[in-house]
Amino acid sequence: MSTPTTASVGLSECTTPRARRPEKPSPDFPLFPHQTGRWAKKIRGRLHYFGPWNDPSGALAKYLAQRDDLHAGRKPRPPVRDLTVEHLTQRFLASKRRYIETGELSPRTLRDYCATCEQVVRHFGRQRLVSDLMPEDFEPLRAELARTRGPVALGNAIQRVRTLFAYAFDQAWLERPIRYGSGFDKPSRKTLRLHRQRQQAAHGRRMFQATELRMLIDTAGMPLKAMLLLAINCGYGQSDIAQLPESALDFDRGWISFPRPKTGVERRCPLWPETVAALRESLSCRPQAQCPADRSLVFLTTFGRRWVRCTANGHPDDAIAKLFSKRMAALGLKRPGLNFYALRHTFETIAGETRDQVAVDAIMGHAREDMASLYREHISDARLNAVVDQVRRWVFATPQQKAS
DNA sequence: CTGAGCCTTTGCAGTAAAGA
DNA sequence: TCTTTACTGCAAAGGCTCAG
């Protein structure tokens, strides 16, 4: 029990700047009364404060709790009991930001984590203790997340929430993992399958007709025509195209060799004569690169920028998709789901008719980590040619040829 | 004033890599 | 093989700037 004077003395000492410095409670008390009115200690050359003069025992407790971390040069961890939802999100995001600095995390992913953290703090309240969260708390959160999301996005969001609280346990800020209960599961595979089917029924298949493709290719202007041909010849997506360096092109032999940026998987593909011609023409009128690093790129916008770029906060700005969508509208071909990426789907579908899925995957740059691919060192040029020829015949077949 | 081109924001959908 | 973690793709809307 504290003496009756402690509170009153403490109060006056805190409020009057001229208060007299207190004595140490005992000779071996590790802290000294700093002139700012707080108990302090110098550790590793830095002054640390542990609480007001009028609360020496509290200051001592705080010092003992943080001592090991401070002496080791670490930031002291919060006491487990006091870890609030807001505090956790701040630390979690700070940790992820460090990964951004080393290039180990994309800004886009961080942005998703930020949004998740904001929603979690809004839902549970800043001051809510993490250790206090129980399964019945997560069911309403899931309901809220589901209000604006479909099954896929809901699953992603739930996963991010789990990642957040898993981090708290991994950091040893919790004595045991958070229990979410069964009301916080990700949507089941069945739900996802049904959802996909409904989407397909609503939007139709993401496939072009050969006539539509020819119309697009014939009427497109110059870099777009080359892009279209690359997409349907090799299954290239927008980001592949935007990052394609000139060195990937071998016009003499008619091959393109460019590891997929997304996966780093090696990828080679024979080029159609039409594609070679379009690429040659496109290169001949390529604008000057605005940034020296982009000088080697095959495609640049009128302003010498990359066609697909990351904006400051990690969002892709995809000029190819926009230009494409404009062309589609102009030709009266626009329908939902029929975007530039659908060219890649079309390639895969038509190419699959060769029944050589391995060769198709190799061209698409799909990483297949099964045992067969590990043992399969090389796919012959003939197989790749067969796949590409199949698609070329399909695209350029005139109705008469089809009939014959 | 208008449209082109660029930039930013929001949010859903889907895929790949790593880990257990 | 299943789960967790991370990344990529797609759509749409609104704002800004600048040349014609």
PDB file of C-alpha atoms in Angstrom, chain A residues 69-366:
ATOM      1  CA  ASP A  69      15.795  -5.860 -25.699  1.00  0.00           C
ATOM      2  CA  LEU A  70      17.364  -2.467 -25.053  1.00  0.00           C
ATOM      3  CA  HIS A  71      20.728  -3.852 -24.044  1.00  0.00           C
ATOM      4  CA  ALA A  72      20.716  -6.039 -27.131  1.00  0.00           C
ATOM      5  CA  GLY A  73      20.003  -2.978 -29.276  1.00  0.00           C
ATOM      6  CA  ARG A  74      16.509  -4.145 -30.188  1.00  0.00           C
ATOM      7  CA  LYS A  75      13.316  -2.200 -30.051  1.00  0.00           C
ATOM      8  CA  PRO A  76      11.551  -3.385 -26.900  1.00  0.00           C
ATOM      9  CA  ARG A  77       8.512  -5.495 -27.598  1.00  0.00           C
ATOM     10  CA  PRO A  78       5.243  -4.430 -26.044  1.00  0.00           C
ATOM     11  CA  PRO A  79       4.086  -6.375 -23.044  1.00  0.00           C
ATOM     12  CA  VAL A  80       1.949  -9.215 -24.314  1.00  0.00           C
ATOM     13  CA  ARG A  81      -1.095  -8.199 -22.325  1.00  0.00           C
ATOM     14  CA  ASP A  82      -1.101  -4.704 -23.812  1.00  0.00           C
ATOM     15  CA  LEU A  83      -0.833  -5.547 -27.500  1.00  0.00           C
ATOM     16  CA  THR A  84      -3.686  -3.701 -29.144  1.00  0.00           C
ATOM     17  CA  VAL A  85      -5.035  -4.293 -32.606  1.00  0.00           C
ATOM     18  CA  GLU A  86      -3.751  -0.917 -33.738  1.00  0.00           C
ATOM     19  CA  HIS A  87      -0.300  -1.533 -32.300  1.00  0.00           C
ATOM     20  CA  LEU A  88      -0.108  -4.896 -34.030  1.00  0.00           C
ATOM     21  CA  THR A  89      -1.073  -3.490 -37.415  1.00  0.00           C
ATOM     22  CA  GLN A  90       1.495  -0.697 -37.090  1.00  0.00           C
ATOM     23  CA  ARG A  91       4.280  -3.137 -36.341  1.00  0.00           C
ATOM     24  CA  PHE A  92       3.149  -5.563 -39.000  1.00  0.00           C
ATOM     25  CA  LEU A  93       3.121  -2.873 -41.667  1.00  0.00           C
ATOM     26  CA  ALA A  94       6.478  -1.512 -40.520  1.00  0.00           C
ATOM     27  CA  SER A  95       7.924  -4.969 -40.934  1.00  0.00           C
ATOM     28  CA  LYS A  96       6.455  -5.334 -44.412  1.00  0.00           C
ATOM     29  CA  ARG A  97       7.804  -1.910 -45.378  1.00  0.00           C
ATOM     30  CA  ARG A  98      11.290  -3.113 -44.602  1.00  0.00           C
ATOM     31  CA  TYR A  99      10.740  -5.916 -47.066  1.00  0.00           C
ATOM     32  CA  ILE A 100       9.776  -3.336 -49.670  1.00  0.00           C
ATOM     33  CA  GLU A 101      13.088  -1.574 -49.133  1.00  0.00           C
ATOM     34  CA  THR A 102      14.998  -4.736 -49.903  1.00  0.00           C
ATOM     35  CA  GLY A 103      12.803  -5.459 -52.896  1.00  0.00           C
ATOM     36  CA  GLU A 104      11.447  -8.647 -51.354  1.00  0.00           C
ATOM     37  CA  LEU A 105       7.842  -7.483 -51.342  1.00  0.00           C
ATOM     38  CA  SER A 106       5.954  -5.651 -54.035  1.00  0.00           C
ATOM     39  CA  PRO A 107       4.362  -2.265 -53.229  1.00  0.00           C
ATOM     40  CA  ARG A 108       1.119  -3.689 -54.494  1.00  0.00           C
ATOM     41  CA  THR A 109       1.105  -6.401 -51.830  1.00  0.00           C
ATOM     42  CA  LEU A 110       1.863  -3.858 -49.131  1.00  0.00           C
ATOM     43  CA  ARG A 111      -1.091  -1.815 -50.286  1.00  0.00           C
ATOM     44  CA  ASP A 112      -3.352  -4.825 -49.863  1.00  0.00           C
ATOM     45  CA  TYR A 113      -1.969  -5.373 -46.366  1.00  0.00           C
ATOM     46  CA  CYS A 114      -2.609  -1.704 -45.529  1.00  0.00           C
ATOM     47  CA  ALA A 115      -6.220  -1.959 -46.635  1.00  0.00           C
ATOM     48  CA  THR A 116      -6.678  -5.127 -44.615  1.00  0.00           C
ATOM     49  CA  CYS A 117      -5.150  -3.564 -41.511  1.00  0.00           C
ATOM     50  CA  GLU A 118      -7.355  -0.507 -41.807  1.00  0.00           C
ATOM     51  CA  GLN A 119     -10.451  -2.648 -42.055  1.00  0.00           C
ATOM     52  CA  VAL A 120      -9.392  -4.798 -39.108  1.00  0.00           C
ATOM     53  CA  VAL A 121      -8.725  -1.744 -36.922  1.00  0.00           C
ATOM     54  CA  ARG A 122     -12.046  -0.214 -37.948  1.00  0.00           C
ATOM     55  CA  HIS A 123     -13.867  -3.412 -37.137  1.00  0.00           C
ATOM     56  CA  PHE A 124     -12.296  -4.321 -33.798  1.00  0.00           C
ATOM     57  CA  GLY A 125     -11.413  -0.797 -32.630  1.00  0.00           C
ATOM     58  CA  ARG A 126      -7.922   0.563 -32.063  1.00  0.00           C
ATOM     59  CA  GLN A 127      -7.702  -0.252 -28.403  1.00  0.00           C
ATOM     60  CA  ARG A 128      -9.026  -3.791 -28.600  1.00  0.00           C
ATOM     61  CA  LEU A 129      -6.530  -6.219 -27.116  1.00  0.00           C
ATOM     62  CA  VAL A 130      -5.337  -8.856 -29.531  1.00  0.00           C
ATOM     63  CA  SER A 131      -5.163 -11.450 -26.786  1.00  0.00           C
ATOM     64  CA  ASP A 132      -8.838 -10.787 -26.148  1.00  0.00           C
ATOM     65  CA  LEU A 133     -10.006 -11.770 -29.642  1.00  0.00           C
ATOM     66  CA  MET A 134     -12.087 -14.926 -29.725  1.00  0.00           C
ATOM     67  CA  PRO A 135     -13.651 -17.055 -32.454  1.00  0.00           C
ATOM     68  CA  GLU A 136     -16.976 -15.254 -32.043  1.00  0.00           C
ATOM     69  CA  ASP A 137     -15.224 -11.988 -32.954  1.00  0.00           C
ATOM     70  CA  PHE A 138     -14.115 -13.244 -36.320  1.00  0.00           C
ATOM     71  CA  GLU A 139     -17.449 -14.375 -37.643  1.00  0.00           C
ATOM     72  CA  PRO A 140     -18.833 -10.813 -37.888  1.00  0.00           C
ATOM     73  CA  LEU A 141     -15.557  -9.665 -39.444  1.00  0.00           C
ATOM     74  CA  ARG A 142     -15.940 -12.289 -42.148  1.00  0.00           C
ATOM     75  CA  ALA A 143     -19.491 -11.131 -42.771  1.00  0.00           C
ATOM     76  CA  GLU A 144     -18.265  -7.574 -43.176  1.00  0.00           C
ATOM     77  CA  LEU A 145     -15.472  -8.603 -45.542  1.00  0.00           C
ATOM     78  CA  ALA A 146     -17.963 -10.608 -47.573  1.00  0.00           C
ATOM     79  CA  ARG A 147     -20.320  -7.679 -47.959  1.00  0.00           C
ATOM     80  CA  THR A 148     -18.284  -6.081 -50.751  1.00  0.00           C
ATOM     81  CA  ARG A 149     -16.388  -9.092 -52.056  1.00  0.00           C
ATOM     82  CA  GLY A 150     -16.905 -12.175 -54.139  1.00  0.00           C
ATOM     83  CA  PRO A 151     -15.633 -15.567 -53.000  1.00  0.00           C
ATOM     84  CA  VAL A 152     -12.128 -15.166 -54.442  1.00  0.00           C
ATOM     85  CA  ALA A 153     -11.480 -11.728 -53.004  1.00  0.00           C
ATOM     86  CA  LEU A 154     -13.038 -12.790 -49.710  1.00  0.00           C
ATOM     87  CA  GLY A 155     -10.620 -15.692 -49.524  1.00  0.00           C
ATOM     88  CA  ASN A 156      -7.713 -13.343 -50.205  1.00  0.00           C
ATOM     89  CA  ALA A 157      -8.879 -10.920 -47.529  1.00  0.00           C
ATOM     90  CA  ILE A 158      -9.352 -13.654 -44.936  1.00  0.00           C
ATOM     91  CA  GLN A 159      -5.891 -14.913 -45.734  1.00  0.00           C
ATOM     92  CA  ARG A 160      -4.387 -11.479 -45.171  1.00  0.00           C
ATOM     93  CA  VAL A 161      -6.128 -11.184 -41.802  1.00  0.00           C
ATOM     94  CA  ARG A 162      -4.760 -14.574 -40.796  1.00  0.00           C
ATOM     95  CA  THR A 163      -1.298 -13.504 -41.927  1.00  0.00           C
ATOM     96  CA  LEU A 164      -1.557 -10.421 -39.723  1.00  0.00           C
ATOM     97  CA  PHE A 165      -2.416 -12.338 -36.565  1.00  0.00           C
ATOM     98  CA  ALA A 166      -0.006 -15.139 -37.390  1.00  0.00           C
ATOM     99  CA  TYR A 167       2.682 -12.472 -37.398  1.00  0.00           C
ATOM    100  CA  ALA A 168       1.806 -11.529 -33.807  1.00  0.00           C
ATOM    101  CA  PHE A 169       2.272 -15.120 -32.696  1.00  0.00           C
ATOM    102  CA  ASP A 170       5.463 -15.574 -34.710  1.00  0.00           C
ATOM    103  CA  GLN A 171       6.887 -12.496 -33.038  1.00  0.00           C
ATOM    104  CA  ALA A 172       6.136 -14.115 -29.676  1.00  0.00           C
ATOM    105  CA  TRP A 173       3.734 -11.332 -28.782  1.00  0.00           C
ATOM    106  CA  LEU A 174       1.056 -13.915 -28.110  1.00  0.00           C
ATOM    107  CA  GLU A 175       1.340 -16.967 -25.952  1.00  0.00           C
ATOM    108  CA  ARG A 176      -0.745 -19.035 -28.328  1.00  0.00           C
ATOM    109  CA  PRO A 177      -2.023 -18.627 -31.874  1.00  0.00           C
ATOM    110  CA  ILE A 178      -5.277 -16.791 -32.426  1.00  0.00           C
ATOM    111  CA  ARG A 179      -8.306 -19.100 -32.574  1.00  0.00           C
ATOM    112  CA  TYR A 180     -10.532 -18.064 -35.431  1.00  0.00           C
ATOM    113  CA  GLY A 181     -13.134 -20.734 -35.045  1.00  0.00           C
ATOM    114  CA  SER A 182     -14.899 -22.304 -37.975  1.00  0.00           C
ATOM    115  CA  GLY A 183     -16.749 -19.082 -38.819  1.00  0.00           C
ATOM    116  CA  PHE A 184     -13.663 -17.576 -40.400  1.00  0.00           C
ATOM    117  CA  ASP A 185     -12.859 -20.150 -43.059  1.00  0.00           C
ATOM    118  CA  LYS A 186     -11.991 -19.258 -46.598  1.00  0.00           C
ATOM    119  CA  PRO A 187     -14.691 -20.051 -49.161  1.00  0.00           C
ATOM    120  CA  SER A 188     -14.580 -23.736 -50.064  1.00  0.00           C
ATOM    121  CA  ARG A 189     -13.315 -25.101 -53.353  1.00  0.00           C
ATOM    122  CA  LYS A 190     -16.862 -25.977 -54.227  1.00  0.00           C
ATOM    123  CA  THR A 191     -17.976 -22.383 -53.703  1.00  0.00           C
ATOM    124  CA  LEU A 192     -15.131 -21.157 -55.879  1.00  0.00           C
ATOM    125  CA  ARG A 193     -15.914 -23.661 -58.639  1.00  0.00           C
ATOM    126  CA  LEU A 194     -19.575 -22.699 -58.685  1.00  0.00           C
ATOM    127  CA  HIS A 195     -18.646 -19.036 -58.744  1.00  0.00           C
ATOM    128  CA  ARG A 196     -16.338 -19.544 -61.722  1.00  0.00           C
ATOM    129  CA  GLN A 197     -19.057 -21.385 -63.592  1.00  0.00           C
ATOM    130  CA  ARG A 198     -21.542 -18.594 -62.978  1.00  0.00           C
ATOM    131  CA  GLN A 199     -18.999 -16.032 -64.163  1.00  0.00           C
ATOM    132  CA  GLN A 200     -18.401 -17.984 -67.354  1.00  0.00           C
ATOM    133  CA  ALA A 201     -22.086 -18.313 -68.003  1.00  0.00           C
ATOM    134  CA  ALA A 202     -22.530 -14.591 -67.497  1.00  0.00           C
ATOM    135  CA  HIS A 203     -19.584 -13.386 -69.560  1.00  0.00           C
ATOM    136  CA  GLY A 204     -19.265 -16.072 -72.167  1.00  0.00           C
ATOM    137  CA  ARG A 205     -15.995 -17.728 -72.994  1.00  0.00           C
ATOM    138  CA  ARG A 206     -12.963 -15.507 -73.158  1.00  0.00           C
ATOM    139  CA  MET A 207     -12.237 -16.461 -76.719  1.00  0.00           C
ATOM    140  CA  PHE A 208     -11.865 -14.579 -79.957  1.00  0.00           C
ATOM    141  CA  GLN A 209     -13.160 -15.755 -83.295  1.00  0.00           C
ATOM    142  CA  ALA A 210     -10.518 -15.996 -86.009  1.00  0.00           C
ATOM    143  CA  THR A 211     -12.420 -13.408 -88.049  1.00  0.00           C
ATOM    144  CA  GLU A 212     -12.406 -10.999 -85.131  1.00  0.00           C
ATOM    145  CA  LEU A 213      -8.682 -11.437 -84.756  1.00  0.00           C
ATOM    146  CA  ARG A 214      -8.009 -10.810 -88.427  1.00  0.00           C
ATOM    147  CA  MET A 215     -10.145  -7.704 -88.306  1.00  0.00           C
ATOM    148  CA  LEU A 216      -8.159  -6.460 -85.302  1.00  0.00           C
ATOM    149  CA  ILE A 217      -4.786  -7.233 -86.837  1.00  0.00           C
ATOM    150  CA  ASP A 218      -5.626  -5.799 -90.237  1.00  0.00           C
ATOM    151  CA  THR A 219      -6.919  -2.506 -88.920  1.00  0.00           C
ATOM    152  CA  ALA A 220      -4.472  -1.917 -86.071  1.00  0.00           C
ATOM    153  CA  GLY A 221      -1.858   0.778 -86.243  1.00  0.00           C
ATOM    154  CA  MET A 222       1.759   0.281 -85.379  1.00  0.00           C
ATOM    155  CA  PRO A 223       2.817  -0.714 -82.258  1.00  0.00           C
ATOM    156  CA  LEU A 224      -0.558  -2.314 -81.527  1.00  0.00           C
ATOM    157  CA  LYS A 225      -0.448  -4.592 -84.552  1.00  0.00           C
ATOM    158  CA  ALA A 226       2.908  -6.026 -83.478  1.00  0.00           C
ATOM    159  CA  MET A 227       1.593  -6.455 -79.941  1.00  0.00           C
ATOM    160  CA  LEU A 228      -1.499  -8.283 -81.150  1.00  0.00           C
ATOM    161  CA  LEU A 229       0.586 -10.643 -83.229  1.00  0.00           C
ATOM    162  CA  LEU A 230       2.948 -11.338 -80.338  1.00  0.00           C
ATOM    163  CA  ALA A 231      -0.001 -12.068 -78.098  1.00  0.00           C
ATOM    164  CA  ILE A 232      -1.645 -14.558 -80.432  1.00  0.00           C
ATOM    165  CA  ASN A 233       1.600 -15.954 -81.893  1.00  0.00           C
ATOM    166  CA  CYS A 234       3.326 -16.571 -78.568  1.00  0.00           C
ATOM    167  CA  GLY A 235       0.677 -16.168 -75.883  1.00  0.00           C
ATOM    168  CA  TYR A 236       2.336 -13.047 -74.539  1.00  0.00           C
ATOM    169  CA  GLY A 237       0.411 -10.963 -72.019  1.00  0.00           C
ATOM    170  CA  GLN A 238       0.631  -7.194 -71.612  1.00  0.00           C
ATOM    171  CA  SER A 239       3.415  -7.163 -69.063  1.00  0.00           C
ATOM    172  CA  ASP A 240       5.460  -9.605 -71.119  1.00  0.00           C
ATOM    173  CA  ILE A 241       5.140  -7.299 -74.093  1.00  0.00           C
ATOM    174  CA  ALA A 242       5.880  -4.142 -72.157  1.00  0.00           C
ATOM    175  CA  GLN A 243       9.087  -5.574 -70.732  1.00  0.00           C
ATOM    176  CA  LEU A 244      10.310  -7.284 -73.884  1.00  0.00           C
ATOM    177  CA  PRO A 245      13.920  -6.309 -74.675  1.00  0.00           C
ATOM    178  CA  GLU A 246      15.203  -6.098 -78.219  1.00  0.00           C
ATOM    179  CA  SER A 247      17.804  -8.731 -77.378  1.00  0.00           C
ATOM    180  CA  ALA A 248      15.045 -11.335 -77.056  1.00  0.00           C
ATOM    181  CA  LEU A 249      14.355 -11.119 -80.786  1.00  0.00           C
ATOM    182  CA  ASP A 250      16.183 -13.165 -83.378  1.00  0.00           C
ATOM    183  CA  PHE A 251      14.685 -12.068 -86.698  1.00  0.00           C
ATOM    184  CA  ASP A 252      17.096 -14.094 -88.841  1.00  0.00           C
ATOM    185  CA  ARG A 253      16.119 -17.399 -87.309  1.00  0.00           C
ATOM    186  CA  GLY A 254      12.590 -16.198 -86.535  1.00  0.00           C
ATOM    187  CA  TRP A 255      12.619 -16.921 -82.795  1.00  0.00           C
ATOM    188  CA  ILE A 256      11.838 -15.020 -79.654  1.00  0.00           C
ATOM    189  CA  SER A 257      13.421 -16.017 -76.367  1.00  0.00           C
ATOM    190  CA  PHE A 258      12.334 -14.188 -73.252  1.00  0.00           C
ATOM    191  CA  PRO A 259      11.929 -15.576 -69.720  1.00  0.00           C
ATOM    192  CA  ARG A 260       8.519 -14.704 -68.360  1.00  0.00           C
ATOM    193  CA  PRO A 261       9.001 -11.726 -66.006  1.00  0.00           C
ATOM    194  CA  LYS A 262       6.331 -13.033 -63.644  1.00  0.00           C
ATOM    195  CA  THR A 263       7.966 -16.419 -63.062  1.00  0.00           C
ATOM    196  CA  GLY A 264      11.460 -16.222 -64.494  1.00  0.00           C
ATOM    197  CA  VAL A 265      10.651 -19.385 -66.420  1.00  0.00           C
ATOM    198  CA  GLU A 266      12.635 -19.718 -69.638  1.00  0.00           C
ATOM    199  CA  ARG A 267      10.439 -19.404 -72.690  1.00  0.00           C
ATOM    200  CA  ARG A 268      11.173 -19.727 -76.407  1.00  0.00           C
ATOM    201  CA  CYS A 269       8.813 -19.413 -79.304  1.00  0.00           C
ATOM    202  CA  PRO A 270       9.029 -19.454 -83.088  1.00  0.00           C
ATOM    203  CA  LEU A 271       7.765 -16.266 -84.739  1.00  0.00           C
ATOM    204  CA  TRP A 272       5.383 -16.149 -87.670  1.00  0.00           C
ATOM    205  CA  PRO A 273       6.600 -14.196 -90.704  1.00  0.00           C
ATOM    206  CA  GLU A 274       3.719 -11.762 -90.075  1.00  0.00           C
ATOM    207  CA  THR A 275       4.961 -11.181 -86.536  1.00  0.00           C
ATOM    208  CA  VAL A 276       8.554 -10.641 -87.651  1.00  0.00           C
ATOM    209  CA  ALA A 277       7.436  -8.102 -90.241  1.00  0.00           C
ATOM    210  CA  ALA A 278       5.276  -6.220 -87.756  1.00  0.00           C
ATOM    211  CA  LEU A 279       8.023  -6.194 -85.129  1.00  0.00           C
ATOM    212  CA  ARG A 280      10.516  -4.869 -87.696  1.00  0.00           C
ATOM    213  CA  GLU A 281       8.168  -2.084 -88.678  1.00  0.00           C
ATOM    214  CA  SER A 282       7.320  -1.268 -85.092  1.00  0.00           C
ATOM    215  CA  LEU A 283      10.999  -1.053 -84.148  1.00  0.00           C
ATOM    216  CA  SER A 284      11.710   1.263 -87.067  1.00  0.00           C
ATOM    217  CA  CYS A 285       9.364   3.889 -85.659  1.00  0.00           C
ATOM    218  CA  ARG A 286       9.961   3.339 -81.950  1.00  0.00           C
ATOM    219  CA  PRO A 287       9.928   6.587 -79.949  1.00  0.00           C
ATOM    220  CA  GLN A 288      12.947   7.711 -77.962  1.00  0.00           C
ATOM    221  CA  ALA A 289      13.055   6.283 -74.451  1.00  0.00           C
ATOM    222  CA  GLN A 290      12.504   8.820 -71.698  1.00  0.00           C
ATOM    223  CA  CYS A 291      14.465   6.793 -69.190  1.00  0.00           C
ATOM    224  CA  PRO A 292      17.841   5.328 -70.198  1.00  0.00           C
ATOM    225  CA  ALA A 293      16.976   1.989 -68.613  1.00  0.00           C
ATOM    226  CA  ASP A 294      14.145   1.578 -71.126  1.00  0.00           C
ATOM    227  CA  ARG A 295      16.310   2.121 -74.196  1.00  0.00           C
ATOM    228  CA  SER A 296      16.484  -1.601 -74.905  1.00  0.00           C
ATOM    229  CA  LEU A 297      12.726  -2.177 -74.868  1.00  0.00           C
ATOM    230  CA  VAL A 298      10.936  -3.161 -78.040  1.00  0.00           C
ATOM    231  CA  PHE A 299       7.827  -1.158 -77.229  1.00  0.00           C
ATOM    232  CA  LEU A 300       7.551   2.392 -75.901  1.00  0.00           C
ATOM    233  CA  THR A 301       4.594   4.766 -75.769  1.00  0.00           C
ATOM    234  CA  THR A 302       4.539   7.964 -77.795  1.00  0.00           C
ATOM    235  CA  PHE A 303       6.103   9.619 -74.787  1.00  0.00           C
ATOM    236  CA  GLY A 304       8.896   7.101 -74.565  1.00  0.00           C
ATOM    237  CA  ARG A 305       7.509   5.413 -71.468  1.00  0.00           C
ATOM    238  CA  ARG A 306       6.822   1.789 -70.742  1.00  0.00           C
ATOM    239  CA  TRP A 307       3.416   0.571 -71.859  1.00  0.00           C
ATOM    240  CA  VAL A 308       2.753  -1.164 -68.566  1.00  0.00           C
ATOM    241  CA  ARG A 309       4.206   0.472 -65.528  1.00  0.00           C
ATOM    242  CA  CYS A 310       3.856   0.509 -61.791  1.00  0.00           C
ATOM    243  CA  THR A 311       2.531   3.763 -60.445  1.00  0.00           C
ATOM    244  CA  ALA A 312       3.914   5.210 -57.236  1.00  0.00           C
ATOM    245  CA  ASN A 313       1.719   3.162 -54.973  1.00  0.00           C
ATOM    246  CA  GLY A 314       2.299  -0.089 -56.767  1.00  0.00           C
ATOM    247  CA  HIS A 315      -0.614  -0.031 -59.147  1.00  0.00           C
ATOM    248  CA  PRO A 316      -0.125  -1.147 -62.677  1.00  0.00           C
ATOM    249  CA  ASP A 317      -1.018   1.347 -65.355  1.00  0.00           C
ATOM    250  CA  ASP A 318      -1.728  -0.691 -68.403  1.00  0.00           C
ATOM    251  CA  ALA A 319      -1.793   1.404 -71.555  1.00  0.00           C
ATOM    252  CA  ILE A 320      -1.940  -1.708 -73.743  1.00  0.00           C
ATOM    253  CA  ALA A 321      -5.212  -2.878 -72.240  1.00  0.00           C
ATOM    254  CA  LYS A 322      -6.689   0.599 -72.602  1.00  0.00           C
ATOM    255  CA  LEU A 323      -5.619   1.042 -76.199  1.00  0.00           C
ATOM    256  CA  PHE A 324      -6.874  -2.424 -76.991  1.00  0.00           C
ATOM    257  CA  SER A 325     -10.211  -1.823 -75.386  1.00  0.00           C
ATOM    258  CA  LYS A 326     -10.576   1.361 -77.400  1.00  0.00           C
ATOM    259  CA  ARG A 327      -9.866  -0.499 -80.640  1.00  0.00           C
ATOM    260  CA  MET A 328     -12.376  -3.201 -79.711  1.00  0.00           C
ATOM    261  CA  ALA A 329     -15.016  -0.576 -79.136  1.00  0.00           C
ATOM    262  CA  ALA A 330     -14.214   1.134 -82.422  1.00  0.00           C
ATOM    263  CA  LEU A 331     -14.641  -2.143 -84.292  1.00  0.00           C
ATOM    264  CA  GLY A 332     -17.821  -2.964 -82.440  1.00  0.00           C
ATOM    265  CA  LEU A 333     -16.256  -6.135 -81.013  1.00  0.00           C
ATOM    266  CA  LYS A 334     -16.345  -5.208 -77.361  1.00  0.00           C
ATOM    267  CA  ARG A 335     -17.890  -7.743 -75.005  1.00  0.00           C
ATOM    268  CA  PRO A 336     -17.290  -8.406 -71.336  1.00  0.00           C
ATOM    269  CA  GLY A 337     -14.192 -10.471 -70.642  1.00  0.00           C
ATOM    270  CA  LEU A 338     -12.862 -10.037 -74.144  1.00  0.00           C
ATOM    271  CA  ASN A 339      -9.773  -8.036 -73.254  1.00  0.00           C
ATOM    272  CA  PHE A 340      -6.163  -8.150 -74.339  1.00  0.00           C
ATOM    273  CA  TYR A 341      -5.405 -10.980 -71.965  1.00  0.00           C
ATOM    274  CA  ALA A 342      -8.095 -13.030 -73.692  1.00  0.00           C
ATOM    275  CA  LEU A 343      -5.661 -13.283 -76.605  1.00  0.00           C
ATOM    276  CA  ARG A 344      -3.509 -15.393 -74.342  1.00  0.00           C
ATOM    277  CA  HIS A 345      -6.485 -17.584 -73.491  1.00  0.00           C
ATOM    278  CA  THR A 346      -7.258 -17.904 -77.173  1.00  0.00           C
ATOM    279  CA  PHE A 347      -3.700 -18.942 -77.924  1.00  0.00           C
ATOM    280  CA  GLU A 348      -3.789 -21.564 -75.224  1.00  0.00           C
ATOM    281  CA  THR A 349      -7.107 -22.959 -76.381  1.00  0.00           C
ATOM    282  CA  ILE A 350      -6.242 -23.210 -80.060  1.00  0.00           C
ATOM    283  CA  ALA A 351      -2.692 -24.368 -79.388  1.00  0.00           C
ATOM    284  CA  GLY A 352      -4.067 -27.061 -77.121  1.00  0.00           C
ATOM    285  CA  GLU A 353      -5.620 -28.663 -80.203  1.00  0.00           C
ATOM    286  CA  THR A 354      -2.171 -30.031 -81.006  1.00  0.00           C
ATOM    287  CA  ARG A 355      -2.520 -32.164 -77.845  1.00  0.00           C
ATOM    288  CA  ASP A 356       1.023 -31.246 -76.936  1.00  0.00           C
ATOM    289  CA  GLN A 357       0.248 -29.476 -73.659  1.00  0.00           C
ATOM    290  CA  VAL A 358       3.887 -29.645 -72.624  1.00  0.00           C
ATOM    291  CA  ALA A 359       4.957 -27.625 -75.658  1.00  0.00           C
ATOM    292  CA  VAL A 360       2.060 -25.191 -75.128  1.00  0.00           C
ATOM    293  CA  ASP A 361       3.059 -24.683 -71.487  1.00  0.00           C
ATOM    294  CA  ALA A 362       6.657 -24.099 -72.527  1.00  0.00           C
ATOM    295  CA  ILE A 363       5.608 -21.319 -74.896  1.00  0.00           C
ATOM    296  CA  MET A 364       3.180 -19.797 -72.396  1.00  0.00           C
ATOM    297  CA  GLY A 365       5.898 -19.825 -69.744  1.00  0.00           C
ATOM    298  CA  HIS A 366       3.810 -21.812 -67.298  1.00  0.00           C
TER     299      HIS A 366
END
